CSV table of C-alpha atoms in Angstrom, one decimal:
chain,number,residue,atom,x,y,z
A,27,UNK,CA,68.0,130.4,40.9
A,28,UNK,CA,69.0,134.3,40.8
A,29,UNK,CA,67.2,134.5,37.3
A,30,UNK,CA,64.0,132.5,38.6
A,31,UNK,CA,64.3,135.2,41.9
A,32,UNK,CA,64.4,138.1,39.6
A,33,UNK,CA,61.2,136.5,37.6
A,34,UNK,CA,59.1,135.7,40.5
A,35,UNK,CA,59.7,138.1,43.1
A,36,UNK,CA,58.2,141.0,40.5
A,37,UNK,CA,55.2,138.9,39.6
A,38,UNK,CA,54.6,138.3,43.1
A,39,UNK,CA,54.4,142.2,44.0
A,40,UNK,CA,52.2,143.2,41.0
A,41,UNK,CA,49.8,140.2,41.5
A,42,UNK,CA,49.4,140.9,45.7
A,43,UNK,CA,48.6,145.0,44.5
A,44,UNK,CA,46.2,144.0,42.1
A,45,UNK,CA,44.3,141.0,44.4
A,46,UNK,CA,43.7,142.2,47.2
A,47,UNK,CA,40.8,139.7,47.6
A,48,UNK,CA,43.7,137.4,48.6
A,49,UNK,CA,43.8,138.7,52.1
A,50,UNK,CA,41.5,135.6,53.1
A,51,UNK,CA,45.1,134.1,53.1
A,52,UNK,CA,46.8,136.4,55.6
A,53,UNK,CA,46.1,134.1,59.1
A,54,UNK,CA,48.8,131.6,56.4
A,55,UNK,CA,51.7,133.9,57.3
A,56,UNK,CA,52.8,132.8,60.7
A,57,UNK,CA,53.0,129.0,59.3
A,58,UNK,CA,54.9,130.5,56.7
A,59,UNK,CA,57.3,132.4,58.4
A,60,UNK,CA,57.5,129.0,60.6
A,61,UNK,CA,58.1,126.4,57.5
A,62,UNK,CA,61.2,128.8,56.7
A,63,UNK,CA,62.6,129.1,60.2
A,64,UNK,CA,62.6,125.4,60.8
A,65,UNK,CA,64.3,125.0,56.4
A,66,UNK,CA,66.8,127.9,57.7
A,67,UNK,CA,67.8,126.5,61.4
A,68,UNK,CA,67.8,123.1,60.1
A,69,UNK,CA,70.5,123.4,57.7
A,70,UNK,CA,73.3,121.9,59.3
A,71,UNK,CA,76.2,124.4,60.9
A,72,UNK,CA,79.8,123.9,60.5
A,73,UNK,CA,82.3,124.6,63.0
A,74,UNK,CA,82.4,128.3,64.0
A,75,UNK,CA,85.2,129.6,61.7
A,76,UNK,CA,84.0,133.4,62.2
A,77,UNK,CA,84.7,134.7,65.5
A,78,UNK,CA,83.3,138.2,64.7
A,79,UNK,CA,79.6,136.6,64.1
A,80,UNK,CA,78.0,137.8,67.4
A,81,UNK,CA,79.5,141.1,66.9
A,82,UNK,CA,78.1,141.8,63.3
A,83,UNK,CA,74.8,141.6,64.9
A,84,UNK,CA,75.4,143.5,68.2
A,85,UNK,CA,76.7,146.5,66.0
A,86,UNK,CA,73.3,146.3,63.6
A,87,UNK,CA,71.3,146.1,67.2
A,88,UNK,CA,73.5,149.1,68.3
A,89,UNK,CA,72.7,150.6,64.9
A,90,UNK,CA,68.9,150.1,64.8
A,91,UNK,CA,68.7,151.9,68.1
A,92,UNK,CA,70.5,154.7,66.9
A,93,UNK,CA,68.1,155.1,63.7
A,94,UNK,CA,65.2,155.1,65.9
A,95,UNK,CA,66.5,157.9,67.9
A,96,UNK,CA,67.4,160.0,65.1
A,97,UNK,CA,63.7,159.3,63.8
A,98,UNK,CA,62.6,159.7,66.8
A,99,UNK,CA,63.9,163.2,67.2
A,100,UNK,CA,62.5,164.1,63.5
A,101,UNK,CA,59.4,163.0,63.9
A,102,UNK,CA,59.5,165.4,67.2
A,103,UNK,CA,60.9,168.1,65.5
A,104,UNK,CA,58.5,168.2,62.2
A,105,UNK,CA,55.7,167.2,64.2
A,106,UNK,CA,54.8,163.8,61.6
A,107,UNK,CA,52.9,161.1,62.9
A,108,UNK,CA,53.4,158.8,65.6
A,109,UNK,CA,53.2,156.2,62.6
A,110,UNK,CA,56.4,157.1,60.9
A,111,UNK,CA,58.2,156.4,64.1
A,112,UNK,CA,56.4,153.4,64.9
A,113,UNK,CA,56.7,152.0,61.3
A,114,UNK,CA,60.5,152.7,60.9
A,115,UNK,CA,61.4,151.2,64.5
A,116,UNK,CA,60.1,147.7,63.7
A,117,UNK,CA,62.3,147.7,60.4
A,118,UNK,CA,65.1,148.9,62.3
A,119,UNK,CA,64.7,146.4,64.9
A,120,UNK,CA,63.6,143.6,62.4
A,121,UNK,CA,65.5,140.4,62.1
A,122,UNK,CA,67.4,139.3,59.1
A,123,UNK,CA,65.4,137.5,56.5
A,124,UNK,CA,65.4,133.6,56.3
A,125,UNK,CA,66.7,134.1,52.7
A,126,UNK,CA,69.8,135.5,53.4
A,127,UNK,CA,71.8,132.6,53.6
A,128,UNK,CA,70.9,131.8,50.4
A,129,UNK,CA,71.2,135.5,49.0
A,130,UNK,CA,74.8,135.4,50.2
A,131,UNK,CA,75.5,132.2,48.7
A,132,UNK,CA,74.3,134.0,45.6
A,133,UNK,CA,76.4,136.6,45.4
A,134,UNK,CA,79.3,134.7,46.2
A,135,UNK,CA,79.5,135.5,50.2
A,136,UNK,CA,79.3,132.9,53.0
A,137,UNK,CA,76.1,131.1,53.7
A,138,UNK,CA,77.3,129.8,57.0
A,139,UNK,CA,78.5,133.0,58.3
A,140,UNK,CA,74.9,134.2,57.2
A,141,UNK,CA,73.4,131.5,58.6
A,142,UNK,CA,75.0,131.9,62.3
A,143,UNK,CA,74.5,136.0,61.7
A,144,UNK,CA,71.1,134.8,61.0
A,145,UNK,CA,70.0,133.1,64.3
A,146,UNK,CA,72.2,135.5,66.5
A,147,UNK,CA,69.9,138.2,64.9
A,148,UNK,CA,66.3,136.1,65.4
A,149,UNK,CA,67.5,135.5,69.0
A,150,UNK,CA,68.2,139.4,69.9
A,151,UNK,CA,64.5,140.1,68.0
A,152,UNK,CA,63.2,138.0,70.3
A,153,UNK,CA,63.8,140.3,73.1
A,154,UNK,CA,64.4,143.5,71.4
A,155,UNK,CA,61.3,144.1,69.7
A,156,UNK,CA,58.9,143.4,72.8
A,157,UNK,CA,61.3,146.1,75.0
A,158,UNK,CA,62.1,148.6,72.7
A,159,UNK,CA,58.7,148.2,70.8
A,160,UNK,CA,56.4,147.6,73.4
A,161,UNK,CA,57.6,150.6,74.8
A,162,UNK,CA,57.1,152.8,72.0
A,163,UNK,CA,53.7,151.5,71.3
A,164,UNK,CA,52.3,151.4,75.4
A,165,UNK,CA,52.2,153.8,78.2
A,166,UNK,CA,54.6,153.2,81.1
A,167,UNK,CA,51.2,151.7,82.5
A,168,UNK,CA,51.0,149.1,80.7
A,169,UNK,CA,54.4,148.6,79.3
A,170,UNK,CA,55.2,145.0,80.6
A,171,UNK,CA,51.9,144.0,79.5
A,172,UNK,CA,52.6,145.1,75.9
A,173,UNK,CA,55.8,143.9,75.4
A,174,UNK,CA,54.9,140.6,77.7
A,175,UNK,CA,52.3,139.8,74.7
A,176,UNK,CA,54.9,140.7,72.0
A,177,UNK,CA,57.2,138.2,73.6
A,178,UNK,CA,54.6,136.0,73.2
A,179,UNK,CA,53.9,136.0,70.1
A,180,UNK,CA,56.9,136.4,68.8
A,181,UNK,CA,58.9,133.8,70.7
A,182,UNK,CA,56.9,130.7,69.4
A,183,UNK,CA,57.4,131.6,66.1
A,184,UNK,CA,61.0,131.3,66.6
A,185,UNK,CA,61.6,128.9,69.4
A,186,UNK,CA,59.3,126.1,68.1
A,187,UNK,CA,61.1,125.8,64.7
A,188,UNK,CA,64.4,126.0,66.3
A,189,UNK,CA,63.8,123.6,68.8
A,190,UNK,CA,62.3,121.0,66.4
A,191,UNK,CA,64.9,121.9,63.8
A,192,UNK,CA,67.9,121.3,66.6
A,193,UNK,CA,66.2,118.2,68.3
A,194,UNK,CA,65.8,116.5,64.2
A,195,UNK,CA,69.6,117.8,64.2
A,196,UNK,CA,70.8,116.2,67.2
A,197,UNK,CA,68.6,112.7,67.4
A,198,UNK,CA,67.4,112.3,63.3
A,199,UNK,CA,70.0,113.7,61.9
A,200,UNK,CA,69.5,111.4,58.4
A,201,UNK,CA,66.0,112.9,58.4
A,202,UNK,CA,67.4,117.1,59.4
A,203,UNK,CA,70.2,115.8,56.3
A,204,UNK,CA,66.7,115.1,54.2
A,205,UNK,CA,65.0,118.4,55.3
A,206,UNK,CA,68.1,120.9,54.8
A,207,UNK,CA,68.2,120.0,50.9
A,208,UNK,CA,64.6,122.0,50.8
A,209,UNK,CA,65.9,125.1,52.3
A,210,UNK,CA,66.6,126.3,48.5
A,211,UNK,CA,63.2,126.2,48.5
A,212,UNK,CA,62.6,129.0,50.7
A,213,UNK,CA,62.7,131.6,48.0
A,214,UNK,CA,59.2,130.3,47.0
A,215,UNK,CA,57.8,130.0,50.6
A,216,UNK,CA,59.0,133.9,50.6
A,217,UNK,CA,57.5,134.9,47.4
A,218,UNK,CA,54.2,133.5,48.3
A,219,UNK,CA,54.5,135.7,51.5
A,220,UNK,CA,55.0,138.5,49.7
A,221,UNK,CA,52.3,137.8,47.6
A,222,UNK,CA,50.2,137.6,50.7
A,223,UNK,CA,51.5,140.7,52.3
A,224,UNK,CA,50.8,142.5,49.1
A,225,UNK,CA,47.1,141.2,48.9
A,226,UNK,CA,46.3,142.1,52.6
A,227,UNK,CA,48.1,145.3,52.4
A,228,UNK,CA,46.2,146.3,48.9
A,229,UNK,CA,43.2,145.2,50.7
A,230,UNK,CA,44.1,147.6,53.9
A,231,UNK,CA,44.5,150.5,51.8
A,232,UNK,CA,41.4,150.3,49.7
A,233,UNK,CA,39.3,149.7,53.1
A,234,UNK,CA,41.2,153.0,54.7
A,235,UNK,CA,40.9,154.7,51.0
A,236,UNK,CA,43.5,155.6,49.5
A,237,UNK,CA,42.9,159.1,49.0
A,238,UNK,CA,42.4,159.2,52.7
A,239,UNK,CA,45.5,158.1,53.4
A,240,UNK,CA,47.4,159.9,50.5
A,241,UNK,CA,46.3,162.9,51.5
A,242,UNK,CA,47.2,162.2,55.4
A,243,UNK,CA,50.7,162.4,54.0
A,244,UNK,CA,51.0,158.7,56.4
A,245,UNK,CA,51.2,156.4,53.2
A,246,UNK,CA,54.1,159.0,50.9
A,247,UNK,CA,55.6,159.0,54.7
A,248,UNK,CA,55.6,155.2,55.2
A,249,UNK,CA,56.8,154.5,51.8
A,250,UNK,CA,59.3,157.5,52.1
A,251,UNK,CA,60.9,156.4,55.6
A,252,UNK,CA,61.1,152.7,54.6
A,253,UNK,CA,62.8,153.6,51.5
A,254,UNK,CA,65.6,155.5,53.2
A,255,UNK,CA,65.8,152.9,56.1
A,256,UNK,CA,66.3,149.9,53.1
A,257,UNK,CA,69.0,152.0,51.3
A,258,UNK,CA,70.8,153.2,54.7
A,259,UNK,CA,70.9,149.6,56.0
A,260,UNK,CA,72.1,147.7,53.1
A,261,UNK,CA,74.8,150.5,52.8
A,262,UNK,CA,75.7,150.6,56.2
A,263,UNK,CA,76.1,146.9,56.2
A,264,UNK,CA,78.2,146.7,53.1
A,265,UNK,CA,80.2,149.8,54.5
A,266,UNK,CA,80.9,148.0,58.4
A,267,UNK,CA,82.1,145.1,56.6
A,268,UNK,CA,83.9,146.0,53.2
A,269,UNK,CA,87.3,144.9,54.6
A,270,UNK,CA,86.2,141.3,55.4
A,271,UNK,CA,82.5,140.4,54.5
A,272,UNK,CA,80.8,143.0,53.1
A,273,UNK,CA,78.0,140.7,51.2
A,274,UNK,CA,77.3,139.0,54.9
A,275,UNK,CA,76.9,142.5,56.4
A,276,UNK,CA,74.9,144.3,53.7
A,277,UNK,CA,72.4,141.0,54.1
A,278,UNK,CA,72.7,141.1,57.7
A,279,UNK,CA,71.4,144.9,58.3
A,280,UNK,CA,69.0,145.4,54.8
A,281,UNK,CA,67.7,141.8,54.5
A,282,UNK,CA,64.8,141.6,56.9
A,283,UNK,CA,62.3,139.1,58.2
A,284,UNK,CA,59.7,141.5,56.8
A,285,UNK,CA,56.6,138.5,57.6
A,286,UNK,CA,57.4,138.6,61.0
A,287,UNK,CA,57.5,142.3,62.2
A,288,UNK,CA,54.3,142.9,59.5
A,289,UNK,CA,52.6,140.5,61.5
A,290,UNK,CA,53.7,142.0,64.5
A,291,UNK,CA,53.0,145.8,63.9
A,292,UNK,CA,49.6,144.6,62.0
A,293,UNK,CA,48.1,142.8,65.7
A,294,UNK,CA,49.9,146.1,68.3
A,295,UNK,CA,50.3,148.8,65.9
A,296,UNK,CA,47.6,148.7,63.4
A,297,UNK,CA,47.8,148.6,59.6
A,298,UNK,CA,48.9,151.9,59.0
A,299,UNK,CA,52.1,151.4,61.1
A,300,UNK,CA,52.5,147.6,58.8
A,301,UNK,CA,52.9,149.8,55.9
A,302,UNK,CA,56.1,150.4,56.5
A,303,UNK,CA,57.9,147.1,56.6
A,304,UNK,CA,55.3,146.7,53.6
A,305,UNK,CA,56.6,149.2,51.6
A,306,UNK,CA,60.0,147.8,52.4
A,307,UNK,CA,58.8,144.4,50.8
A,308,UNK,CA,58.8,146.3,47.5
A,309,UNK,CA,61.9,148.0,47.8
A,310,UNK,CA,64.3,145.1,49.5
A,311,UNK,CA,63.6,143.0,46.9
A,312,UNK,CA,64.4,145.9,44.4
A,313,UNK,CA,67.8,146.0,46.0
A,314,UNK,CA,68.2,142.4,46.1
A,315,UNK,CA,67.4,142.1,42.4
A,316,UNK,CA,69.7,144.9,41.3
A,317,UNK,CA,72.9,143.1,43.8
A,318,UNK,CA,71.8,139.7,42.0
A,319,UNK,CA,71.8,141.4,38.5
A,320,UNK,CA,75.0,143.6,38.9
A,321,UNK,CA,77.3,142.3,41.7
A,322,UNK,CA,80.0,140.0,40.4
A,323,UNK,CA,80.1,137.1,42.9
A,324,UNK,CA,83.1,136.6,45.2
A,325,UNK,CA,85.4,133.9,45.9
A,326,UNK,CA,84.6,133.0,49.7
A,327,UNK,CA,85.6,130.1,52.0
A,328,UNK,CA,82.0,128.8,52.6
């Protein structure tokens, strides 16, 4: 599955830059990102064995705000866009991915422990990102209003899946059982997003021009701050946790839910602000494909 990851995932990068008349299929991505919330909460979750869950992803929440202030006070003091800061707050404040469990599993970490990290973290984004988000992106005007209609949208996205996922869990659970053994099958789901993403995001660019935008300094800025961000996190959550879980930790703080917040910054930010967790598409999965290729998997207890 690693090798068929490491095969795909490029194909699916190169083919979204170079089609960008594939955008028609960008109104897809919130059944997408829903089809692999419901495959991730559905799996089923074994008896909580890690007490330190909650507090993995209270520290990357703690974190996330701390990038953002530290962006925040260099985008003051170099006077760079409002973009940069908007663009590097929702992949600081992004969720992690629905294919971390599986990533873990990969590289010889704990899927379960992912798993729980996992919906701890889509439960904080739920309220995070409309807050902290909303704020950055409204005037204290019209603040509730902003982050009301982020909460919106956001929480369907993750409250329907989880609640049809938990109620097939609790009454069908022969038919959950059924649906859990397509979860592996998430990886495709994902790589068809990112195709998507790719597509619509090559489309943006062209339709802004990219000389435009090149010579702005906002795309070499994007690509720039969402570069660092990817490396910082996946380091910083490798580092937090090298005593005890360091594969769960690197997943949960660099693996994000990229769909979701690209989506998100796309409808209240704009597209030049959904470059960033775009450009962090191409370089997560750059990461991901160099810990798959070179990190010897761990024994783990599940």
């Amino acid at each position: 599955m690693g090798n068929l990851r490491a095969i795909l995932m490029p194909i699916a990068i190169l083919a979204g830059i170079l089609i960008p008349q594939a955008h028609f299929l960008s109104p897809l991505l919130p059944f997408t990102i829903g089809i692999m919330m419901f495959l991730t909460f559905v799996t089923k979750i074994p008896p909580q064995t890690h007490g330190y869950t909650f507090k993995i992803e209270v520290r990357a929440f703690v974190v996330s705000l701390i990038m953002i202030a530290l962006l925040w006070g260099i985008v003051e003091l170099f006077h760079l866009p409002r973009e940069v800061l908007l663009g590097g707050a929702i992949i600081a404040l992004c969720p992690p991915a629905n294919a971390a469990p599986a990533m873990a599993k990969m590289l010889g970490g704990s899927a379960s422990l992912a798993l729980k990290i996992f919906l701890s973290g889509n439960l904080i984004a739920c309220f995070s990102i409309p807050i902290v988000f909303g704020y950055l992106t409204g005037s204290n005007a019209n603040l509730s209003e902003i982050a009301m209609k982020i909460f919106n949208t956001i929480q369907p996205i993750i409250s329907i899946p989880l609640a049809f996922a938990f109620g097939l869990r609790n009454f069908y659970p022969e038919l959950a059982d059924r649906a859990a053994k397509y979860q592996k099958y998430t990886m495709f789901v994902w790589t068809f997003s990112v195709f998507i993403i790719l597509s619509k995001a090559s489309f943006d660019i062209r339709e802004m021009g990219f000389a435009d935008l090149w010579n702005s300094g906002k795309l070499p800025l994007m690509a720039a701050v969402s570069l660092v961000l990817c490396i910082v996190q996946f380091w910083l959550g490798w580092v937090c946790e090298r005593g005890r879980r360091p594969i769960e930790g690197s997943q949960s703080m660099g693996q994000k839910n990229t769909t979701l917040v690209i989506w998100v910054s796309s409808l209240y930010a704009g597209p030049v602000v959904a470059l960033a967790p775009t450009c962090y598409v191409v370089w997560q999965n750059l990461v991901l494909s160099y810990m798959t290729a070179k990190i010897k998997p761990m024994k783990t207890d599940g």
